[in-house]
XYZ file of C-alpha atoms in Angstrom:
669
model
C -0.090 0.106 0.153
C 2.926 2.110 0.085
C 4.324 1.305 -3.503
C 0.856 2.985 -4.315
C 0.115 5.703 -2.365
C 4.109 7.177 -3.087
C 3.090 6.509 -6.626
C 0.463 8.451 -6.339
C 2.610 10.711 -4.939
C 4.736 10.968 -7.893
C 2.293 11.577 -10.170
C 1.290 14.578 -8.686
C 4.571 16.082 -7.812
C 5.072 15.556 -12.203
C 2.134 16.600 -13.518
C 3.248 20.044 -11.339
C 6.027 20.268 -11.937
C 5.185 20.363 -16.157
C 1.212 21.865 -16.015
C 2.219 24.249 -13.275
C 3.247 27.079 -15.665
C -0.351 28.273 -16.717
C -1.465 29.613 -13.515
C 0.247 32.765 -15.241
C -1.250 32.445 -18.043
C -3.525 34.459 -19.816
C -7.402 34.430 -20.547
C -6.638 33.084 -24.261
C -9.188 32.508 -27.219
C -12.314 32.022 -26.710
C -11.857 31.929 -22.702
C -13.660 35.857 -21.690
C -16.420 35.038 -23.647
C -17.911 31.384 -22.426
C -16.902 31.620 -18.483
C -16.204 35.405 -18.261
C -19.542 36.342 -19.995
C -21.220 33.871 -19.147
C -21.089 34.512 -15.320
C -20.982 38.464 -15.616
C -24.469 39.672 -13.009
C -25.226 41.902 -15.587
C -24.520 43.072 -19.215
C -24.499 46.749 -20.210
C -24.314 46.160 -23.739
C -26.272 43.418 -25.760
C -24.077 40.783 -26.694
C -20.946 40.461 -29.118
C -22.244 38.316 -31.783
C -18.890 36.034 -32.206
C -20.236 33.559 -33.053
C -16.523 31.753 -32.724
C -18.045 31.256 -30.113
C -17.253 28.128 -27.889
C -19.508 28.873 -24.358
C -22.373 30.019 -26.723
C -24.927 29.403 -24.459
C -22.502 27.252 -22.196
C -25.811 26.942 -19.241
C -27.886 25.568 -21.691
C -24.885 22.814 -23.374
C -22.847 22.366 -20.021
C -25.145 23.495 -17.071
C -21.254 21.804 -15.257
C -19.036 23.495 -16.428
C -20.754 26.874 -16.222
C -21.489 25.614 -11.983
C -17.833 25.001 -12.143
C -16.849 28.160 -13.241
C -19.145 30.578 -10.677
C -18.071 28.219 -7.753
C -13.839 29.059 -8.874
C -15.264 32.853 -9.028
C -16.970 32.383 -6.728
C -14.272 31.871 -4.268
C -11.919 33.943 -5.906
C -12.811 37.179 -5.549
C -14.783 36.895 -8.517
C -13.384 39.274 -11.200
C -17.125 39.471 -13.364
C -18.934 41.624 -10.024
C -17.145 44.636 -11.009
C -16.940 44.776 -15.271
C -14.597 47.468 -15.639
C -11.686 45.571 -13.574
C -9.584 42.355 -15.425
C -10.621 39.190 -15.105
C -8.136 37.038 -12.916
C -7.602 33.905 -15.019
C -5.068 32.359 -11.715
C -8.011 30.709 -10.100
C -9.617 29.018 -13.335
C -5.702 27.561 -14.943
C -6.038 25.686 -11.338
C -9.257 25.223 -11.129
C -8.327 22.804 -14.553
C -5.024 21.378 -13.397
C -6.304 20.523 -9.852
C -8.925 18.145 -12.112
C -6.563 16.843 -14.732
C -4.251 15.873 -11.278
C -6.898 13.697 -10.425
C -8.108 12.285 -12.986
C -4.790 11.115 -13.664
C -5.538 10.238 -9.912
C -8.513 8.153 -11.596
C -6.241 6.449 -14.598
C -4.221 5.019 -12.371
C -7.191 3.656 -9.822
C -8.385 2.322 -13.165
C -5.221 0.860 -13.910
C -4.526 -1.011 -11.156
C -7.792 -2.540 -10.765
C -7.255 -3.684 -14.007
C -3.569 -4.115 -14.855
C -2.612 -5.946 -10.883
C 0.272 -3.908 -10.979
C 0.808 0.199 -8.901
C 4.199 0.216 -11.268
C 3.189 -0.125 -14.457
C -0.245 1.435 -12.917
C 2.238 4.440 -12.779
C 3.655 4.164 -16.148
C -0.003 4.166 -18.213
C -1.616 7.254 -15.552
C 2.106 9.020 -16.533
C 1.408 8.961 -19.460
C -2.572 10.286 -19.828
C -1.206 12.644 -17.720
C 1.963 13.888 -19.376
C 1.241 13.083 -23.327
C 0.939 17.082 -25.589
C -2.261 16.215 -27.241
C -3.035 16.224 -23.097
C -2.440 20.421 -22.982
C -5.153 22.206 -24.434
C -7.694 20.807 -22.632
C -5.569 22.062 -19.180
C -3.563 24.887 -20.956
C -6.916 26.657 -21.846
C -9.659 27.651 -19.028
C -12.930 27.149 -21.409
C -10.528 23.740 -21.552
C -13.047 22.936 -18.126
C -14.732 20.980 -20.416
C -13.251 18.062 -21.470
C -11.636 17.995 -18.001
C -14.807 18.046 -16.097
C -16.246 15.930 -18.427
C -13.542 13.379 -18.441
C -13.004 13.477 -14.620
C -16.668 12.133 -14.126
C -16.388 9.420 -16.458
C -13.416 7.637 -15.447
C -15.682 7.800 -12.012
C -18.210 6.414 -14.118
C -15.940 4.535 -15.372
C -13.411 3.393 -12.469
C -16.374 2.592 -10.553
C -17.544 0.391 -13.624
C -14.531 -2.014 -13.290
C -14.965 -2.212 -9.882
C -19.066 -3.156 -10.080
C -18.571 -5.972 -13.838
C -15.470 -7.381 -12.450
C -14.589 -10.596 -11.457
C -13.935 -11.513 -7.867
C -13.273 -15.318 -7.027
C -14.613 -14.828 -2.487
C -14.240 -17.374 0.772
C -15.508 -16.895 3.781
C -17.071 -19.057 6.785
C -21.075 -19.382 4.933
C -23.736 -17.060 7.012
C -26.880 -18.678 8.982
C -29.589 -16.330 6.319
C -27.535 -18.383 3.400
C -24.217 -17.037 2.094
C -21.592 -15.711 3.632
C -20.617 -12.606 5.119
C -18.055 -11.860 2.807
C -20.232 -12.774 -0.391
C -22.794 -10.173 0.781
C -20.160 -7.395 1.618
C -19.135 -7.703 -2.006
C -22.817 -7.536 -3.347
C -23.227 -4.092 -1.418
C -20.417 -3.180 -2.473
C -20.709 -3.448 -6.048
C -24.042 -2.454 -6.088
C -23.317 1.201 -4.399
C -20.662 0.649 -7.709
C -22.253 0.355 -9.897
C -24.817 3.347 -8.657
C -21.775 5.347 -8.555
C -21.264 5.229 -11.701
C -24.411 5.611 -13.546
C -24.613 8.796 -10.822
C -21.131 10.056 -12.226
C -22.048 8.944 -15.765
C -25.173 11.729 -15.571
C -22.663 14.132 -14.535
C -20.098 13.794 -16.601
C -23.199 14.997 -19.109
C -24.336 17.940 -17.481
C -20.661 18.869 -18.031
C -20.519 18.245 -21.794
C -22.576 16.057 -23.126
C -20.222 13.540 -25.013
C -19.643 11.317 -22.056
C -22.079 9.387 -24.345
C -18.904 7.966 -25.607
C -18.242 6.175 -22.420
C -20.697 3.088 -22.426
C -19.221 1.966 -25.442
C -15.604 2.102 -23.614
C -17.604 0.751 -20.501
C -18.994 -2.104 -22.879
C -16.180 -2.783 -24.420
C -13.862 -3.555 -21.348
C -16.661 -5.726 -19.985
C -16.765 -7.512 -23.161
C -13.729 -7.372 -24.701
C -10.841 -7.811 -20.978
C -13.906 -10.190 -18.516
C -15.791 -11.568 -21.311
C -19.324 -11.196 -20.387
C -21.932 -11.744 -22.291
C -24.665 -10.031 -24.873
C -27.246 -9.992 -22.331
C -25.253 -9.062 -19.059
C -23.995 -5.941 -20.757
C -26.888 -5.212 -21.664
C -28.412 -5.597 -18.142
C -25.449 -3.838 -16.302
C -25.062 -0.872 -19.235
C -28.824 -0.840 -19.926
C -29.686 3.419 -17.297
C -26.421 4.822 -19.285
C -27.957 3.520 -22.874
C -30.382 4.597 -21.766
C -29.687 8.160 -20.904
C -27.145 8.358 -23.450
C -29.326 7.715 -26.797
C -31.461 10.467 -24.778
C -28.977 13.356 -24.409
C -27.501 12.066 -28.419
C -30.578 13.109 -30.166
C -31.154 15.787 -28.476
C -28.138 17.564 -28.713
C -28.188 16.468 -32.652
C -31.971 18.313 -32.030
C -30.573 21.902 -31.287
C -27.532 21.431 -33.316
C -29.337 21.287 -35.873
C -31.891 24.542 -35.435
C -28.819 25.931 -35.914
C -25.452 24.499 -37.939
C -27.602 22.044 -40.948
C -25.849 19.744 -42.626
C -22.162 20.087 -42.822
C -21.063 17.656 -45.038
C -23.624 14.828 -47.081
C -23.867 11.713 -44.870
C -22.471 9.409 -47.528
C -19.514 11.295 -46.540
C -19.525 11.190 -42.687
C -17.807 7.706 -42.242
C -15.358 8.553 -44.394
C -14.225 12.126 -43.015
C -14.323 10.566 -38.900
C -12.313 7.446 -41.116
C -9.593 10.502 -42.036
C -9.679 12.096 -38.719
C -9.051 8.953 -36.663
C -5.882 8.138 -38.782
C -5.065 11.784 -38.248
C -5.271 11.162 -34.234
C -3.750 8.124 -34.479
C -0.667 9.818 -36.476
C -0.173 12.807 -33.985
C -0.761 10.207 -30.944
C 2.649 8.641 -31.644
C 4.321 12.026 -33.343
C 3.613 14.415 -31.786
C 4.489 16.955 -33.164
C 3.618 20.424 -35.128
C 0.428 20.818 -32.670
C -1.576 23.472 -33.202
C -4.935 25.239 -31.786
C -6.391 25.445 -35.715
C -5.427 22.214 -38.019
C -8.192 23.188 -41.759
C -9.192 20.100 -41.921
C -12.522 20.769 -42.043
C -14.811 18.670 -44.522
C -15.309 20.902 -46.880
C -11.062 20.965 -46.456
C -10.822 17.352 -46.583
C -13.355 16.563 -49.500
C -11.071 19.287 -51.906
C -8.089 17.181 -50.589
C -9.187 14.689 -52.139
C -7.401 12.583 -48.223
C -10.795 10.703 -47.442
C -10.341 8.999 -50.465
C -7.009 7.587 -48.731
C -7.004 7.975 -44.851
C -10.110 5.656 -44.909
C -7.726 2.619 -45.884
C -5.342 3.222 -42.632
C -8.463 2.570 -40.061
C -9.591 -0.132 -41.576
C -5.931 -2.327 -42.204
C -5.317 -1.355 -38.065
C -9.083 -2.606 -37.021
C -8.707 -6.479 -39.566
C -5.394 -6.341 -37.973
C -7.234 -6.373 -33.854
C -9.263 -8.458 -34.854
C -7.537 -11.276 -36.450
C -5.242 -10.480 -33.275
C -8.237 -10.021 -31.215
C -7.361 -13.768 -29.049
C -3.913 -13.638 -28.982
C -3.211 -10.011 -27.524
C -7.576 -9.531 -26.307
C -4.980 -6.256 -23.881
C -4.630 -4.720 -27.357
C -7.717 -4.643 -28.812
C -8.465 -3.219 -25.925
C -7.195 -0.081 -25.119
C -7.763 0.363 -28.796
C -11.107 -0.520 -29.239
C -10.618 2.175 -26.205
C -9.093 4.772 -27.844
C -12.106 4.627 -31.171
C -15.071 4.724 -29.086
C -14.033 7.678 -26.328
C -13.987 9.601 -29.975
C -17.127 8.901 -31.470
C -18.450 12.078 -30.761
C -15.377 13.285 -32.466
C -15.145 11.173 -35.555
C -18.037 13.772 -38.301
C -20.282 11.077 -37.713
C -22.540 13.820 -35.672
C -21.731 17.465 -36.935
C -20.829 19.588 -34.291
C -20.354 23.334 -34.460
C -16.192 23.275 -34.453
C -16.514 21.484 -37.317
C -16.250 24.628 -39.589
C -12.739 24.984 -39.042
C -11.218 21.297 -38.087
C -12.980 18.195 -37.601
C -10.173 17.509 -35.375
C -9.380 18.330 -31.879
C -6.569 18.146 -29.256
C -8.816 18.256 -26.509
C -10.768 15.812 -27.780
C -8.404 12.590 -27.397
C -8.673 13.421 -23.409
C -10.890 10.476 -22.985
C -9.262 8.926 -25.365
C -5.606 8.508 -23.417
C -6.918 6.431 -21.716
C -6.774 3.790 -24.032
C -3.058 4.451 -25.162
C -2.501 4.597 -21.313
C -3.791 1.146 -20.833
C -1.620 0.042 -23.942
C 1.666 1.472 -21.493
C 0.684 0.047 -19.072
C -0.334 -2.876 -19.999
C 2.991 -3.173 -21.908
C 5.179 -2.459 -19.031
C 3.547 -4.816 -16.449
C 3.815 -8.295 -19.679
C 7.895 -6.980 -19.980
C 9.080 -5.752 -17.219
C 12.483 -5.592 -18.377
C 15.719 -3.532 -18.218
C 15.544 -2.160 -21.914
C 11.013 -1.978 -22.298
C 11.895 0.277 -18.264
C 14.361 2.419 -19.958
C 12.059 3.246 -23.322
C 9.378 3.709 -21.421
C 11.191 5.983 -18.791
C 12.420 8.186 -22.544
C 9.831 8.556 -23.526
C 7.956 9.184 -20.954
C 10.677 12.135 -20.109
C 10.400 13.487 -23.784
C 6.558 13.082 -23.341
C 6.554 15.163 -20.778
C 9.743 17.853 -21.665
C 7.267 18.437 -25.110
C 4.304 19.354 -23.276
C 6.381 21.740 -21.315
C 6.827 24.070 -24.778
C 3.295 23.001 -25.870
C 2.099 24.756 -22.487
C 4.200 27.985 -22.673
C 1.891 28.048 -26.478
C -0.741 29.132 -24.495
C 1.027 32.099 -22.226
C -1.291 33.993 -24.335
C -3.096 34.308 -28.385
C -0.468 36.665 -29.472
C 2.638 33.502 -29.044
C -0.866 30.394 -29.596
C -2.421 32.305 -32.634
C 1.272 32.817 -34.930
C 2.756 29.195 -33.339
C -0.659 28.192 -35.741
C -0.137 30.296 -38.227
C 3.426 29.438 -38.607
C 1.309 25.158 -39.205
C -1.481 26.837 -41.533
C -1.407 29.915 -42.984
C -5.162 29.634 -44.123
C -6.307 30.065 -40.182
C -8.075 32.958 -40.178
C -9.130 31.606 -36.384
C -5.744 32.755 -35.726
C -5.865 35.704 -37.703
C -9.172 36.920 -35.852
C -7.989 36.177 -31.907
C -4.915 37.786 -32.482
C -6.788 40.877 -33.583
C -9.371 40.529 -31.066
C -5.792 40.356 -28.278
C -3.930 43.238 -29.823
C -7.191 45.966 -29.651
C -7.463 44.256 -26.191
C -4.286 46.023 -26.204
C -5.209 49.783 -28.018
C -3.002 47.756 -31.144
C -5.978 49.386 -33.629
C -3.919 48.949 -36.352
C -2.178 46.104 -36.052
C -5.794 44.643 -34.868
C -7.256 46.244 -38.892
C -4.841 43.664 -39.834
C -5.960 40.562 -39.133
C -9.316 40.951 -39.243
C -8.561 42.103 -42.816
C -6.367 39.023 -43.599
C -8.478 36.947 -41.841
C -11.985 37.837 -43.845
C -9.496 37.769 -46.687
C -9.326 34.182 -46.175
C -13.596 33.781 -44.732
C -15.230 37.109 -46.284
C -18.420 35.538 -44.812
C -16.788 35.983 -40.972
C -19.206 37.279 -39.043
C -17.679 37.748 -36.297
C -14.970 39.531 -37.885
C -17.161 41.900 -40.070
C -18.181 43.119 -36.460
C -14.089 43.567 -34.775
C -13.375 44.281 -37.583
C -15.927 48.173 -37.310
C -15.679 48.505 -33.782
C -12.033 49.351 -34.650
C -13.291 51.912 -37.373
C -15.690 53.287 -34.768
C -13.346 53.902 -32.652
C -10.935 55.187 -35.740
C -14.441 57.802 -36.417
C -14.521 55.430 -40.064
C -18.337 55.730 -39.677
C -18.866 54.846 -43.119
C -17.116 52.328 -43.175
C -18.060 50.341 -39.764
C -21.213 50.925 -41.425
C -20.163 49.127 -44.438
C -19.392 45.405 -42.026
C -22.528 45.454 -39.714
C -24.292 45.304 -43.079
C -21.945 42.520 -44.755
C -23.269 40.542 -41.758
C -27.140 42.282 -42.067
C -26.536 40.291 -45.002
C -25.091 36.718 -43.925
C -26.037 36.786 -40.654
C -26.986 35.077 -38.491
C -27.611 39.341 -36.995
C -27.024 40.087 -33.195
C -27.999 42.753 -30.919
C -25.293 43.840 -30.776
C -25.020 43.914 -34.376
C -28.157 46.486 -34.921
C -27.171 48.693 -31.368
C -23.420 49.842 -33.400
C -25.532 50.545 -35.846
C -27.756 52.310 -33.838
C -24.589 54.485 -31.585
C -22.678 54.684 -35.939
C -25.682 56.475 -36.960
C -26.202 58.640 -34.296
C -23.208 60.013 -34.437
C -23.701 60.243 -38.011
C -27.099 62.369 -37.173
C -28.931 60.252 -39.366
C -31.524 59.746 -36.198
C -34.368 57.901 -37.815
C -32.015 55.207 -39.246
C -30.635 55.170 -35.400
C -34.426 54.663 -33.712
C -34.236 52.185 -36.296
C -31.848 50.730 -35.110
C -31.747 50.667 -31.661
C -35.297 49.226 -31.749
C -34.676 46.038 -33.539
C -31.654 45.729 -31.262
C -33.917 45.243 -28.753
C -36.277 43.670 -30.211
C -33.947 40.362 -29.967
C -32.488 41.449 -26.460
C -34.747 43.395 -23.991
C -32.371 42.949 -21.573
C -29.764 45.016 -23.573
C -29.779 48.164 -20.560
C -27.213 49.995 -23.074
C -29.533 49.474 -26.630
C -32.340 51.626 -24.707
C -29.732 53.911 -22.960
C -28.899 55.112 -26.782
C -32.134 55.148 -28.010
C -33.181 57.186 -25.495
C -30.627 60.097 -26.197
C -31.879 59.924 -30.036
C -35.309 60.252 -28.464
C -34.116 63.369 -27.394
C -31.785 65.178 -29.610
C -34.810 64.483 -31.661
C -36.912 66.229 -28.901
C -39.329 63.373 -27.442
C -38.761 63.910 -24.064
C -42.004 61.294 -22.470
C -40.623 58.823 -24.825
C -36.875 59.324 -23.558
C -37.617 58.934 -20.368
C -39.098 55.903 -20.349
C -35.790 54.673 -22.238
C -33.671 55.575 -19.309
C -36.583 54.371 -16.833
C -36.065 51.314 -18.099
C -32.155 51.329 -18.161
C -31.811 52.142 -14.824
C -33.800 49.595 -14.045
C -31.836 46.709 -16.032
C -28.189 48.548 -14.719
C -28.573 51.064 -11.697
C -25.326 52.343 -12.980
C -25.109 53.594 -16.193
C -24.010 56.836 -15.909
C -24.188 58.799 -19.143
C -28.306 57.814 -18.323
C -29.060 58.886 -15.391
C -26.802 62.062 -16.576
C -28.875 62.810 -19.176
C -31.900 61.642 -17.216
C -31.596 64.520 -14.663
C -30.776 66.884 -17.543
C -34.509 65.845 -18.975
C -36.269 66.592 -15.349
C -34.078 69.490 -14.553
C -35.541 71.257 -17.815
C -39.065 70.318 -16.364
C -39.151 71.725 -12.772
C -38.398 68.737 -11.700
C -35.557 70.069 -8.635
C -34.600 67.649 -6.406
C -35.385 63.912 -9.270
C -32.557 65.960 -11.557
C -30.317 66.075 -8.735
C -30.589 63.382 -7.823
C -29.593 61.199 -11.426
C -26.643 63.821 -11.042
C -25.608 63.403 -7.871
C -25.796 59.456 -8.583
C -23.899 59.981 -12.007
C -20.673 61.601 -10.313
C -21.006 59.234 -7.547
C -19.885 56.606 -10.578
C -18.153 58.903 -12.910
C -16.557 61.797 -10.038
C -15.276 63.306 -13.700
C -18.316 64.273 -14.595
C -17.960 68.144 -15.564
C -20.845 68.788 -17.540
C -23.315 67.392 -14.284
C -21.804 69.614 -11.827
C -22.084 72.693 -14.420
C -25.529 71.864 -14.199
C -25.822 70.713 -11.067
C -24.567 74.567 -9.838
C -27.458 75.870 -12.576
C -29.640 74.375 -11.071
C -28.843 75.046 -7.520
C -28.757 78.632 -8.149
C -31.565 78.698 -9.005
C -33.252 77.736 -5.816
C -30.562 81.228 -4.277
C -28.885 78.775 -3.139
C -25.415 80.739 -3.942
C -23.238 78.914 -1.446
C -23.671 75.089 -3.030
C -24.253 76.177 -6.803
C -20.035 77.935 -6.379
C -18.782 75.115 -5.478
C -20.349 73.220 -7.965
C -19.418 75.511 -10.498
C -15.684 76.141 -9.007
C -15.776 71.653 -9.284
C -16.602 71.766 -12.923
C -13.302 74.204 -13.635
C -11.411 71.838 -11.697
C -12.250 68.441 -14.554
C -12.804 71.190 -17.325
C -10.378 75.400 -16.771
C -12.341 76.048 -20.207
C -16.024 75.761 -19.374
C -16.614 78.823 -20.549
C -20.721 78.556 -19.753
C -18.915 77.427 -16.639
C -16.826 80.336 -16.308
C -19.408 82.384 -16.675
C -21.992 80.989 -14.020
C -19.294 81.158 -11.659
C -19.050 84.908 -12.623
C -21.694 85.933 -11.726
C -23.091 83.925 -8.742
C -19.838 85.059 -7.412
C -21.001 89.205 -8.236
C -24.531 87.988 -6.886
C -22.605 87.064 -4.061
C -20.874 90.133 -3.235
C -17.344 89.246 -4.809
C -17.911 90.912 -7.717
C -13.947 91.067 -8.542
C -13.558 87.747 -9.201
C -16.618 87.458 -10.580
C -16.027 90.052 -13.435
C -12.553 88.387 -13.735
C -14.631 84.602 -14.092
C -17.139 86.300 -16.851
C -13.640 88.778 -18.392
C -12.154 83.962 -19.094
C -15.090 83.395 -20.372
C -15.127 86.130 -23.320
C -10.943 85.582 -23.912
C -12.807 81.752 -24.139
C -14.787 82.061 -27.491
C -12.373 85.436 -28.502
C -9.411 82.305 -28.549
C -11.952 79.870 -30.216
C -13.423 82.028 -32.968
C -10.656 83.271 -33.614
C -9.297 79.248 -34.297
C -12.962 79.371 -36.511
C -11.833 82.056 -38.605
C -7.777 81.004 -39.183
C -9.287 77.862 -40.484
């Protein structure tokens, strides 16, 4: 038992040594959308309409994963609570690493049950822990979906093996007719069976891809334990039923948005091509990328699918012929293939438009190679074999450490992807997102243009590129980018919202109103869209309608400073002084640099004869904006009325001087 614990501790230490670096990595790819935005309690603007997000609909398809992220955020400082604050990715990366380590220990437990050799099981678990194909789900925060699903699937499989594993027990007879040991064994096996079903249900809630687990359990049951099909049906009936229901629901949901990615007749060929690709990367784990660009369209155009199917078919025939001599290899290969069934392209999935294959899809499947290595070590415990195994695992660990470094940030990760696949439009896009977030708008625009050159109908690139153009003041071109989305679809509330903003700045108010209203039809809970529509209606002097939308905006987001300011302006113009001042004070609390709010509060106080307070507000407005003409003039008049004629006249003269300078500059132009 001491050896078992020592090996377990060794597995933890080595896994930490390789992956501990990821704790300092940034959010990459769609982490901010999948995690941060899904956890954000308030949406101040419509969602960004990013069609590349893997996290869309996360609460529906991966509710348990979402719950784990919410828990991680709650246990940390919850960086999503304040949208203005930079989110901290560290807790999410550490959570990924913890789940991976737990999975490694469960793999060790499964292999001990199947191989009956601690050192061999430890070797297999180490392969599972360190293979470079495991880097993507561990180093990518959003990879928690695959990690959590894999961990719970392994728990389920572990308990199922304990339930189904043939055991011989001999013990003194019990008066009730059985033996005490047999009764305890029956209770333990029933408990393990129930726990297996429960863990499987949780795995499905973490990621519907867990539906492949009953097939994996069947392989172990049938190939290793030699149990009949009838026994398998009885043992796995509940899991198979749940799997069928999940497959039906998820495929229905996917087809509502996807349509057919490839013809049905072509899908077995695509699946065989994907399996060949995975086998190659398993044995030659080099040039790993987040985007292999191996989509069904590309594979069909290149003609690969008419050749690559030969590899898995030939290997399958070889394994079938050797099933009696090498059942362990047959079992390992079957586990590998069965775990990949949801990801081979037999059923369409969203990421398949980018690539059918991805490293993260292999997470649970790596149990097969781990089992194969464990069996080899247990069968041939010779010095050359053990040395070769040690060298192999050390090399894989070093490669994983290097591979994990590529996940530090978007620019490093996707620049590497472009080196391997120059047509990776998703890489150009993500580099653009990162550069734009850092304020390098020109460089970001170049990458958005490159992405659109490769994929002209890429909605997200049009959207982000339009945002940059709007920030740079090139509103006409920004509108053209948004219009391109309207022509290709699908259209999000954010597209209409941004179009409304552009039209509002260009003073095309009727068009702005139309776009804001369309945005609100798609997303009625958008405080930003209500506020934007209110601002345009204010400009059109439709004050009652503007107030209605301002009230809705504040109800959704009480901390929208600009809405409080505009609402206070309308209320003040109608003589509702106290409500107006309340809203101005909220605006100033939220944005203390609001010079206009200080000035307007001063005006309202002056009208009520509270000159001392008014003068204080005028001075604060000028402290923020020294060239504020109206504030100088109003402060001067208030000081004169208060009896401080000399200082008052100085401020009035300063207002005239600013106006004179401004007029002179305008004349010169």
